[in-house]
């Protein structure tokens, strides 16, 4: 034990190694010294705890290697790119939407330069950051006015707080949804200071139920688009149009939380009908909210469109300041919306739309390309291509399955879980699906250039004997 302890190289000796000098140059003296001390302390603890495995090694060569690994782990970005092999297009945990190329350019432009964020160029006077997207949003949706906040959860909170604080909000029981990550309508309602009044049954709500719930305290009707699940079979919901008519007859505003909110009618691409924002506005509804990074394919944002009188009130609510969007969101949202001026352009340029409308034949070619290369790597790697389905994700089109071709991989002597873990351990990490003891890669969410990275990931695992 004593000998081992004495063999641990001294910090200043380690600092003299050529590789370590390079690290000092790349990072800083202090950071490298701290890393060496940390590595040495770990080795010392192992010796003192008699935790000495076969690969225990206190040589200079190994200490340098450990220091390098330590610094790589420390200093690589935590928030970094991954390869999404899951086929879930709007994967909330992997960052939802990818931005269009032209939106990325705008992001760099406003990051590099001062901008017109809150200035009116003509007069030189103070302007509003919210004006930048109002023209496009009102043109594209037919609404009178708009406001953009941090995300749709924030948009719903702000709308409820502005329109119905201290008052009752009537909503159908079938719409009291939870949307992943702890967004529950009853809880948002409570935070907003509005009082929830549930009407109807889980599967059926009639217009009469809403009418019967109206009292002196009623401030608002709320419709939530149950975007992440469907009630099928013996069910009835009141249409937004009926609700708007009743609300306006009784002098009550109506709020529509559309969730994924799309500007394009997806039914022309074989999807089940999903209400568009324009259709919602056409009913005469007072306020509509939806996400920027779901089906729209823009940055994270909560987009509010509707009647000017209500939007004006929201702008004056102090909560708006707390939910404020930054210039990066506004620049990329503006550019994403601009692409929608021509739907054909939007379908080509907005990655979310492009991925959702990829042809099965195209996906099959990509799957086969990947499978053939993987198959050639080693006899221990078994690869098949099978027809299957991708998911939209992000709570949109829950019952929709998009036909794709899946690459199914199994490896001798390794469970699918172990293979999945190893693939996430590489750089960039590869996320896959696991199904019936196989690792599954769906080409839908993989860029063409990422196919080579995936192949080299498998080659690395084989080369290191991990497969
Ligand atoms: C996704 C969703 C939300 C939350 O939107 P975020 O932009 O994620 O905050 C709210 N309501 C509905 C109906 C949704 O689908």
mmCIF file of N, CA and C and ligand atoms in Angstrom, residues 92 96 150-156 177 179-180 183 185 223-228 257-261 289-294 300-303 394-396, ligand 1:
data_model
loop_
_atom_site.group_PDB
_atom_site.id
_atom_site.type_symbol
_atom_site.label_atom_id
_atom_site.label_comp_id
_atom_site.label_asym_id
_atom_site.label_seq_id
_atom_site.Cartn_x
_atom_site.Cartn_y
_atom_site.Cartn_z
ATOM 1 N N UNK A 92 -39.867 16.420 -26.887
ATOM 2 C CA UNK A 92 -39.686 17.516 -25.936
ATOM 3 C C UNK A 92 -38.339 17.406 -25.222
ATOM 4 N N UNK A 96 -37.520 19.474 -29.005
ATOM 5 C CA UNK A 96 -38.639 19.764 -29.928
ATOM 6 C C UNK A 96 -38.178 20.182 -31.323
ATOM 7 N N UNK A 150 -43.150 33.516 -23.216
ATOM 8 C CA UNK A 150 -42.133 32.469 -23.104
ATOM 9 C C UNK A 150 -42.525 31.088 -23.640
ATOM 10 N N UNK A 151 -43.704 30.633 -23.313
ATOM 11 C CA UNK A 151 -44.179 29.348 -23.857
ATOM 12 C C UNK A 151 -45.699 29.299 -23.737
ATOM 13 N N UNK A 152 -46.310 28.249 -24.227
ATOM 14 C CA UNK A 152 -47.771 28.223 -24.231
ATOM 15 C C UNK A 152 -48.348 28.097 -22.822
ATOM 16 N N UNK A 153 -47.630 27.404 -21.937
ATOM 17 C CA UNK A 153 -48.085 27.325 -20.546
ATOM 18 C C UNK A 153 -48.197 28.748 -19.985
ATOM 19 N N UNK A 154 -47.195 29.566 -20.283
ATOM 20 C CA UNK A 154 -47.206 30.962 -19.850
ATOM 21 C C UNK A 154 -48.326 31.754 -20.502
ATOM 22 N N UNK A 155 -48.594 31.447 -21.771
ATOM 23 C CA UNK A 155 -49.653 32.149 -22.504
ATOM 24 C C UNK A 155 -51.018 31.867 -21.861
ATOM 25 N N UNK A 156 -51.263 30.604 -21.501
ATOM 26 C CA UNK A 156 -52.538 30.235 -20.888
ATOM 27 C C UNK A 156 -52.662 30.909 -19.515
ATOM 28 N N UNK A 177 -56.867 18.451 -18.986
ATOM 29 C CA UNK A 177 -55.751 17.587 -19.330
ATOM 30 C C UNK A 177 -54.467 17.920 -18.584
ATOM 31 N N UNK A 179 -50.525 18.016 -19.618
ATOM 32 C CA UNK A 179 -49.616 17.937 -20.757
ATOM 33 C C UNK A 179 -48.223 17.795 -20.188
ATOM 34 N N UNK A 180 -47.602 16.643 -20.429
ATOM 35 C CA UNK A 180 -46.283 16.272 -19.879
ATOM 36 C C UNK A 180 -45.562 17.391 -19.144
ATOM 37 N N UNK A 183 -47.750 20.315 -16.600
ATOM 38 C CA UNK A 183 -48.705 21.367 -16.961
ATOM 39 C C UNK A 183 -50.096 20.758 -16.870
ATOM 40 N N UNK A 185 -54.172 21.662 -16.390
ATOM 41 C CA UNK A 185 -55.099 22.784 -16.472
ATOM 42 C C UNK A 185 -55.593 23.240 -15.091
ATOM 43 N N UNK A 223 -61.823 26.590 -23.796
ATOM 44 C CA UNK A 223 -61.772 25.340 -24.542
ATOM 45 C C UNK A 223 -60.298 24.944 -24.612
ATOM 46 N N UNK A 224 -59.979 23.717 -24.195
ATOM 47 C CA UNK A 224 -58.609 23.223 -24.321
ATOM 48 C C UNK A 224 -58.615 22.134 -25.367
ATOM 49 N N UNK A 225 -57.785 22.296 -26.366
ATOM 50 C CA UNK A 225 -57.692 21.257 -27.383
ATOM 51 C C UNK A 225 -56.916 20.097 -26.766
ATOM 52 N N UNK A 226 -57.579 18.973 -26.599
ATOM 53 C CA UNK A 226 -56.947 17.821 -25.923
ATOM 54 C C UNK A 226 -55.988 17.182 -26.911
ATOM 55 N N UNK A 227 -54.845 17.873 -27.072
ATOM 56 C CA UNK A 227 -53.967 17.492 -28.179
ATOM 57 C C UNK A 227 -53.228 16.190 -27.941
ATOM 58 N N UNK A 228 -53.063 15.780 -26.663
ATOM 59 C CA UNK A 228 -52.227 14.596 -26.470
ATOM 60 C C UNK A 228 -52.997 13.309 -26.198
ATOM 61 N N UNK A 257 -57.269 27.232 -25.939
ATOM 62 C CA UNK A 257 -55.878 26.768 -25.855
ATOM 63 C C UNK A 257 -55.711 25.652 -26.876
ATOM 64 N N UNK A 258 -55.068 26.001 -27.985
ATOM 65 C CA UNK A 258 -54.935 25.025 -29.078
ATOM 66 C C UNK A 258 -53.763 24.065 -28.882
ATOM 67 N N UNK A 259 -52.881 24.365 -27.956
ATOM 68 C CA UNK A 259 -51.738 23.471 -27.739
ATOM 69 C C UNK A 259 -50.753 23.546 -28.883
ATOM 70 N N UNK A 260 -50.816 22.583 -29.800
ATOM 71 C CA UNK A 260 -49.792 22.538 -30.846
ATOM 72 C C UNK A 260 -50.046 23.537 -31.971
ATOM 73 N N UNK A 261 -51.241 24.041 -32.088
ATOM 74 C CA UNK A 261 -51.553 25.102 -33.040
ATOM 75 C C UNK A 261 -50.838 25.070 -34.379
ATOM 76 N N UNK A 289 -54.411 30.560 -27.890
ATOM 77 C CA UNK A 289 -52.992 30.406 -27.542
ATOM 78 C C UNK A 289 -52.456 29.113 -28.144
ATOM 79 N N UNK A 290 -51.177 29.124 -28.523
ATOM 80 C CA UNK A 290 -50.522 27.899 -29.018
ATOM 81 C C UNK A 290 -49.001 28.013 -28.894
ATOM 82 N N UNK A 291 -48.326 26.867 -29.048
ATOM 83 C CA UNK A 291 -46.872 26.810 -28.863
ATOM 84 C C UNK A 291 -46.130 27.216 -30.120
ATOM 85 N N UNK A 292 -44.947 27.814 -29.934
ATOM 86 C CA UNK A 292 -44.102 28.146 -31.077
ATOM 87 C C UNK A 292 -43.299 26.955 -31.576
ATOM 88 N N UNK A 293 -43.024 25.990 -30.696
ATOM 89 C CA UNK A 293 -42.098 24.911 -31.080
ATOM 90 C C UNK A 293 -42.760 23.545 -31.187
ATOM 91 N N UNK A 294 -44.065 23.532 -31.372
ATOM 92 C CA UNK A 294 -44.702 22.247 -31.707
ATOM 93 C C UNK A 294 -44.897 22.207 -33.230
ATOM 94 N N UNK A 300 -39.143 27.970 -29.021
ATOM 95 C CA UNK A 300 -40.052 27.874 -27.880
ATOM 96 C C UNK A 300 -40.715 29.232 -27.681
ATOM 97 N N UNK A 301 -42.031 29.237 -27.650
ATOM 98 C CA UNK A 301 -42.763 30.483 -27.444
ATOM 99 C C UNK A 301 -44.221 30.154 -27.172
ATOM 100 N N UNK A 302 -44.903 31.084 -26.521
ATOM 101 C CA UNK A 302 -46.345 30.970 -26.362
ATOM 102 C C UNK A 302 -46.963 32.078 -27.190
ATOM 103 N N UNK A 303 -47.709 31.704 -28.212
ATOM 104 C CA UNK A 303 -48.246 32.704 -29.134
ATOM 105 C C UNK A 303 -49.713 32.949 -28.791
ATOM 106 N N UNK A 394 -44.728 15.715 -28.926
ATOM 107 C CA UNK A 394 -45.128 17.060 -28.508
ATOM 108 C C UNK A 394 -46.620 17.197 -28.273
ATOM 109 N N UNK A 395 -47.277 16.067 -28.043
ATOM 110 C CA UNK A 395 -48.698 16.130 -27.750
ATOM 111 C C UNK A 395 -49.547 16.393 -28.980
ATOM 112 N N UNK A 396 -48.943 16.346 -30.170
ATOM 113 C CA UNK A 396 -49.721 16.602 -31.372
ATOM 114 C C UNK A 396 -50.084 15.287 -32.053
HETATM 115 C C1 LIG B 1 -48.184 21.574 -25.148
HETATM 116 C C2 LIG B 1 -49.417 22.205 -24.604
HETATM 117 C C3 LIG B 1 -49.333 23.243 -23.657
HETATM 118 C C4 LIG B 1 -48.001 23.727 -23.143
HETATM 119 O O1 LIG B 1 -47.278 24.339 -24.158
HETATM 120 P P1 LIG B 1 -45.724 24.715 -23.935
HETATM 121 O O2 LIG B 1 -45.381 25.539 -25.134
HETATM 122 O O3 LIG B 1 -44.994 23.410 -23.885
HETATM 123 O O4 LIG B 1 -45.621 25.461 -22.669
HETATM 124 C C5 LIG B 1 -50.499 23.794 -23.196
HETATM 125 N N1 LIG B 1 -51.705 23.364 -23.628
HETATM 126 C C6 LIG B 1 -51.826 22.365 -24.537
HETATM 127 C C7 LIG B 1 -53.195 21.925 -24.958
HETATM 128 C C8 LIG B 1 -50.687 21.751 -25.062
HETATM 129 O O5 LIG B 1 -50.798 20.767 -25.966
#
